[in-house]
C-alpha cells in the first residue's frame, strides 16, 4: 500500500554502538536536504516486520545499514535488488532483531518488495556500546549521502520536480 512520498529512505542502526549508527546518520543528513513531498526519511533499529511495513509505503526505497563482512572499514556496497541478489556472506550479520535481510526476504515472499529497492551497506569496524563512529565510516556516510542524492535525481521524472 503506497501512502506517502514516492521515495522512502530508511536508515537502520543503533546510535549507541559506534559504526552501527551509519544508516541512521545517513538518514539524518538527508532528512532536510530533500523535498518531503517527494522523499520520506525514517530511522529504524532494524526490526524486520517494521521494515517490511515501511518498505511497502513507496515504490522506490533506499535502505542504509552498517555491515560486518570482513572487508575494509568504510567500504561501501550498493546493491540494486532489480539487478543483483544480496551476497550470501552478508546474511545474518545484522544485529537488529530479524534484521534487514530477513525483512527483504519476507517482503519478497509477501509480494511487498518495492519496485526499486537499493541497499547501501557501509562496512563498520567498531560496534561497541558507547563507541564513536570511526573516521573511515564517517567518510563513507558522507559519500553515501551524495550517492543517494544522485540516485534520487536519476529516479525522479522531471515532471515531479516541477522542472518539466
PDB file of C-alpha atoms in Angstrom:
ATOM      1  CA  UNK A   1       0.000   0.000   0.000  1.00  0.00           C
ATOM      2  CA  UNK A   2       1.622   3.218  -1.152  1.00  0.00           C
ATOM      3  CA  UNK A   3       0.604   6.029   1.213  1.00  0.00           C
ATOM      4  CA  UNK A   4       3.339   8.627   1.205  1.00  0.00           C
ATOM      5  CA  UNK A   5       6.069  10.180  -0.892  1.00  0.00           C
ATOM      6  CA  UNK A   6       7.180   8.155  -3.925  1.00  0.00           C
ATOM      7  CA  UNK A   7      10.660   7.646  -2.446  1.00  0.00           C
ATOM      8  CA  UNK A   8      11.477   6.373   1.044  1.00  0.00           C
ATOM      9  CA  UNK A   9      14.885   6.450   2.723  1.00  0.00           C
ATOM     10  CA  UNK A  10      15.268   4.062   5.649  1.00  0.00           C
ATOM     11  CA  UNK A  11      18.353   4.428   7.829  1.00  0.00           C
ATOM     12  CA  UNK A  12      18.982   1.462  10.106  1.00  0.00           C
ATOM     13  CA  UNK A  13      21.219   1.338  13.137  1.00  0.00           C
ATOM     14  CA  UNK A  14      21.923   1.876  16.800  1.00  0.00           C
ATOM     15  CA  UNK A  15      23.250   5.327  17.672  1.00  0.00           C
ATOM     16  CA  UNK A  16      24.913   3.981  20.821  1.00  0.00           C
ATOM     17  CA  UNK A  17      27.063   1.370  19.070  1.00  0.00           C
ATOM     18  CA  UNK A  18      29.734   3.179  17.091  1.00  0.00           C
ATOM     19  CA  UNK A  19      29.722   2.339  13.396  1.00  0.00           C
ATOM     20  CA  UNK A  20      26.305   0.689  13.692  1.00  0.00           C
ATOM     21  CA  UNK A  21      24.866   4.226  13.602  1.00  0.00           C
ATOM     22  CA  UNK A  22      25.883   4.671   9.939  1.00  0.00           C
ATOM     23  CA  UNK A  23      22.463   4.097   8.372  1.00  0.00           C
ATOM     24  CA  UNK A  24      20.675   6.419  10.748  1.00  0.00           C
ATOM     25  CA  UNK A  25      23.303   9.126  10.296  1.00  0.00           C
ATOM     26  CA  UNK A  26      22.855   8.971   6.516  1.00  0.00           C
ATOM     27  CA  UNK A  27      19.087   9.339   7.002  1.00  0.00           C
ATOM     28  CA  UNK A  28      19.572  12.313   9.319  1.00  0.00           C
ATOM     29  CA  UNK A  29      21.880  14.021   6.836  1.00  0.00           C
ATOM     30  CA  UNK A  30      19.306  13.598   4.053  1.00  0.00           C
ATOM     31  CA  UNK A  31      16.171  14.481   6.043  1.00  0.00           C
ATOM     32  CA  UNK A  32      16.264  18.237   5.417  1.00  0.00           C
ATOM     33  CA  UNK A  33      18.177  18.199   2.127  1.00  0.00           C
ATOM     34  CA  UNK A  34      15.368  16.616   0.107  1.00  0.00           C
ATOM     35  CA  UNK A  35      11.774  17.760  -0.540  1.00  0.00           C
ATOM     36  CA  UNK A  36       9.453  15.926   1.873  1.00  0.00           C
ATOM     37  CA  UNK A  37       6.632  15.640  -0.691  1.00  0.00           C
ATOM     38  CA  UNK A  38       8.958  13.521  -2.846  1.00  0.00           C
ATOM     39  CA  UNK A  39      11.200  11.802  -0.288  1.00  0.00           C
ATOM     40  CA  UNK A  40      10.230  10.380   3.089  1.00  0.00           C
ATOM     41  CA  UNK A  41      13.006   9.684   5.580  1.00  0.00           C
ATOM     42  CA  UNK A  42      12.844   7.445   8.615  1.00  0.00           C
ATOM     43  CA  UNK A  43      15.246   5.925  11.117  1.00  0.00           C
ATOM     44  CA  UNK A  44      14.786   2.425  12.464  1.00  0.00           C
ATOM     45  CA  UNK A  45      16.525  -0.054  14.706  1.00  0.00           C
ATOM     46  CA  UNK A  46      16.120  -2.739  12.047  1.00  0.00           C
ATOM     47  CA  UNK A  47      13.289  -4.956  13.292  1.00  0.00           C
ATOM     48  CA  UNK A  48      12.096  -6.983  10.281  1.00  0.00           C
ATOM     49  CA  UNK A  49       8.323  -6.506  10.481  1.00  0.00           C
ATOM     50  CA  UNK A  50       8.665  -2.754  10.939  1.00  0.00           C
ATOM     51  CA  UNK A  51      10.996  -2.615   7.946  1.00  0.00           C
ATOM     52  CA  UNK A  52       8.541  -4.525   5.760  1.00  0.00           C
ATOM     53  CA  UNK A  53       5.798  -2.098   6.796  1.00  0.00           C
ATOM     54  CA  UNK A  54       7.925   0.945   5.887  1.00  0.00           C
ATOM     55  CA  UNK A  55       9.191  -0.571   2.620  1.00  0.00           C
ATOM     56  CA  UNK A  56       5.704  -1.130   1.229  1.00  0.00           C
ATOM     57  CA  UNK A  57       4.833   2.564   1.548  1.00  0.00           C
ATOM     58  CA  UNK A  58       6.775   3.729  -1.512  1.00  0.00           C
ATOM     59  CA  UNK A  59       7.626   2.334  -4.948  1.00  0.00           C
ATOM     60  CA  UNK A  60      11.279   3.372  -4.540  1.00  0.00           C
ATOM     61  CA  UNK A  61      13.144   2.601  -1.329  1.00  0.00           C
ATOM     62  CA  UNK A  62      16.726   3.189  -0.250  1.00  0.00           C
ATOM     63  CA  UNK A  63      17.888   1.246   2.801  1.00  0.00           C
ATOM     64  CA  UNK A  64      21.158   2.114   4.506  1.00  0.00           C
ATOM     65  CA  UNK A  65      22.769  -0.078   7.152  1.00  0.00           C
ATOM     66  CA  UNK A  66      26.168  -0.900   8.574  1.00  0.00           C
ATOM     67  CA  UNK A  67      27.532  -4.336   7.796  1.00  0.00           C
ATOM     68  CA  UNK A  68      30.257  -6.617   9.067  1.00  0.00           C
ATOM     69  CA  UNK A  69      31.516  -8.787   6.240  1.00  0.00           C
ATOM     70  CA  UNK A  70      35.258  -8.711   6.832  1.00  0.00           C
ATOM     71  CA  UNK A  71      36.019  -6.007   4.272  1.00  0.00           C
ATOM     72  CA  UNK A  72      37.886  -2.776   4.947  1.00  0.00           C
ATOM     73  CA  UNK A  73      36.074  -0.364   7.282  1.00  0.00           C
ATOM     74  CA  UNK A  74      34.317   2.371   5.350  1.00  0.00           C
ATOM     75  CA  UNK A  75      33.879   0.272   2.219  1.00  0.00           C
ATOM     76  CA  UNK A  76      30.515   0.941   0.571  1.00  0.00           C
ATOM     77  CA  UNK A  77      28.451  -1.684  -1.184  1.00  0.00           C
ATOM     78  CA  UNK A  78      25.485  -0.585  -3.332  1.00  0.00           C
ATOM     79  CA  UNK A  79      23.034  -3.341  -4.191  1.00  0.00           C
ATOM     80  CA  UNK A  80      20.147  -2.696  -6.568  1.00  0.00           C
ATOM     81  CA  UNK A  81      17.793  -5.618  -5.961  1.00  0.00           C
ATOM     82  CA  UNK A  82      16.412  -5.312  -9.503  1.00  0.00           C
ATOM     83  CA  UNK A  83      19.773  -6.423 -10.861  1.00  0.00           C
ATOM     84  CA  UNK A  84      21.517  -8.458  -8.176  1.00  0.00           C
ATOM     85  CA  UNK A  85      20.828 -10.539  -5.117  1.00  0.00           C
ATOM     86  CA  UNK A  86      22.264  -9.878  -1.713  1.00  0.00           C
ATOM     87  CA  UNK A  87      25.565 -11.693  -1.235  1.00  0.00           C
ATOM     88  CA  UNK A  88      25.088 -14.858   0.785  1.00  0.00           C
ATOM     89  CA  UNK A  89      28.038 -13.993   3.034  1.00  0.00           C
ATOM     90  CA  UNK A  90      26.156 -10.921   4.269  1.00  0.00           C
ATOM     91  CA  UNK A  91      23.314 -12.982   5.693  1.00  0.00           C
ATOM     92  CA  UNK A  92      22.877 -12.933   9.455  1.00  0.00           C
ATOM     93  CA  UNK A  93      25.323 -10.071  10.014  1.00  0.00           C
ATOM     94  CA  UNK A  94      22.694  -7.641  11.278  1.00  0.00           C
ATOM     95  CA  UNK A  95      22.345  -7.010  14.988  1.00  0.00           C
ATOM     96  CA  UNK A  96      18.821  -5.692  14.519  1.00  0.00           C
ATOM     97  CA  UNK A  97      16.423  -8.442  15.580  1.00  0.00           C
ATOM     98  CA  UNK A  98      15.462 -10.409  12.462  1.00  0.00           C
ATOM     99  CA  UNK A  99      17.343  -7.770  10.531  1.00  0.00           C
ATOM    100  CA  UNK A 100      17.406  -6.233   7.119  1.00  0.00           C
ATOM    101  CA  UNK A 101      17.997  -9.441   5.197  1.00  0.00           C
ATOM    102  CA  UNK A 102      15.082 -11.204   6.856  1.00  0.00           C
ATOM    103  CA  UNK A 103      12.890  -8.177   6.119  1.00  0.00           C
ATOM    104  CA  UNK A 104      13.859  -8.257   2.443  1.00  0.00           C
ATOM    105  CA  UNK A 105      13.204 -11.993   2.257  1.00  0.00           C
ATOM    106  CA  UNK A 106       9.823 -11.562   3.970  1.00  0.00           C
ATOM    107  CA  UNK A 107       8.804  -8.634   1.745  1.00  0.00           C
ATOM    108  CA  UNK A 108       9.739 -10.666  -1.327  1.00  0.00           C
ATOM    109  CA  UNK A 109       7.725 -13.685  -0.181  1.00  0.00           C
ATOM    110  CA  UNK A 110       4.717 -11.463   0.595  1.00  0.00           C
ATOM    111  CA  UNK A 111       4.999  -9.691  -2.758  1.00  0.00           C
ATOM    112  CA  UNK A 112       5.639  -6.384  -0.982  1.00  0.00           C
ATOM    113  CA  UNK A 113       9.169  -5.629  -2.124  1.00  0.00           C
ATOM    114  CA  UNK A 114       9.262  -2.128  -3.632  1.00  0.00           C
ATOM    115  CA  UNK A 115       9.613  -1.775  -7.411  1.00  0.00           C
ATOM    116  CA  UNK A 116      13.035  -0.245  -6.828  1.00  0.00           C
ATOM    117  CA  UNK A 117      14.939  -1.250  -3.701  1.00  0.00           C
ATOM    118  CA  UNK A 118      18.523  -0.107  -3.340  1.00  0.00           C
ATOM    119  CA  UNK A 119      20.630  -1.146  -0.377  1.00  0.00           C
ATOM    120  CA  UNK A 120      23.691   0.748   0.774  1.00  0.00           C
ATOM    121  CA  UNK A 121      25.842  -1.282   3.169  1.00  0.00           C
ATOM    122  CA  UNK A 122      28.696   0.504   4.927  1.00  0.00           C
ATOM    123  CA  UNK A 123      31.395  -1.737   6.339  1.00  0.00           C
ATOM    124  CA  UNK A 124      31.968  -0.950  10.004  1.00  0.00           C
ATOM    125  CA  UNK A 125      34.755  -1.843  12.387  1.00  0.00           C
ATOM    126  CA  UNK A 126      33.650  -0.892  15.896  1.00  0.00           C
ATOM    127  CA  UNK A 127      30.194  -1.785  17.190  1.00  0.00           C
ATOM    128  CA  UNK A 128      30.996  -1.428  20.897  1.00  0.00           C
ATOM    129  CA  UNK A 129      28.488   0.205  23.219  1.00  0.00           C
ATOM    130  CA  UNK A 130      29.370   3.875  23.657  1.00  0.00           C
ATOM    131  CA  UNK A 131      31.928   3.919  20.838  1.00  0.00           C
ATOM    132  CA  UNK A 132      32.143   6.839  18.444  1.00  0.00           C
ATOM    133  CA  UNK A 133      31.674   6.393  14.710  1.00  0.00           C
ATOM    134  CA  UNK A 134      35.085   5.656  13.175  1.00  0.00           C
ATOM    135  CA  UNK A 135      36.608   8.194  10.782  1.00  0.00           C
ATOM    136  CA  UNK A 136      36.506   5.745   7.855  1.00  0.00           C
ATOM    137  CA  UNK A 137      32.784   5.145   8.392  1.00  0.00           C
ATOM    138  CA  UNK A 138      32.135   8.882   8.813  1.00  0.00           C
ATOM    139  CA  UNK A 139      33.756   9.482   5.421  1.00  0.00           C
ATOM    140  CA  UNK A 140      31.647   6.680   3.925  1.00  0.00           C
ATOM    141  CA  UNK A 141      28.492   8.247   5.382  1.00  0.00           C
ATOM    142  CA  UNK A 142      29.244  11.486   3.529  1.00  0.00           C
ATOM    143  CA  UNK A 143      29.836   9.577   0.279  1.00  0.00           C
ATOM    144  CA  UNK A 144      26.587   7.618   0.642  1.00  0.00           C
ATOM    145  CA  UNK A 145      24.634  10.837   1.247  1.00  0.00           C
ATOM    146  CA  UNK A 146      25.989  12.217  -2.053  1.00  0.00           C
ATOM    147  CA  UNK A 147      25.354   8.971  -3.923  1.00  0.00           C
ATOM    148  CA  UNK A 148      21.755   8.763  -2.730  1.00  0.00           C
ATOM    149  CA  UNK A 149      21.149  12.368  -3.773  1.00  0.00           C
ATOM    150  CA  UNK A 150      22.440  11.437  -7.242  1.00  0.00           C
ATOM    151  CA  UNK A 151      20.332   8.262  -7.288  1.00  0.00           C
ATOM    152  CA  UNK A 152      17.219  10.246  -6.402  1.00  0.00           C
ATOM    153  CA  UNK A 153      17.855  12.792  -9.142  1.00  0.00           C
ATOM    154  CA  UNK A 154      18.029   9.856 -11.563  1.00  0.00           C
ATOM    155  CA  UNK A 155      14.827   8.263 -10.142  1.00  0.00           C
ATOM    156  CA  UNK A 156      12.536  11.292 -10.267  1.00  0.00           C
ATOM    157  CA  UNK A 157      10.854  12.131 -13.578  1.00  0.00           C
ATOM    158  CA  UNK A 158      11.267  15.830 -14.375  1.00  0.00           C
ATOM    159  CA  UNK A 159       7.505  16.490 -14.098  1.00  0.00           C
ATOM    160  CA  UNK A 160       7.556  15.519 -10.396  1.00  0.00           C
ATOM    161  CA  UNK A 161      10.264  18.050  -9.557  1.00  0.00           C
ATOM    162  CA  UNK A 162       8.423  20.912 -11.234  1.00  0.00           C
ATOM    163  CA  UNK A 163      11.135  21.376 -13.874  1.00  0.00           C
ATOM    164  CA  UNK A 164       9.170  19.974 -16.827  1.00  0.00           C
TER     165      UNK A 164
END
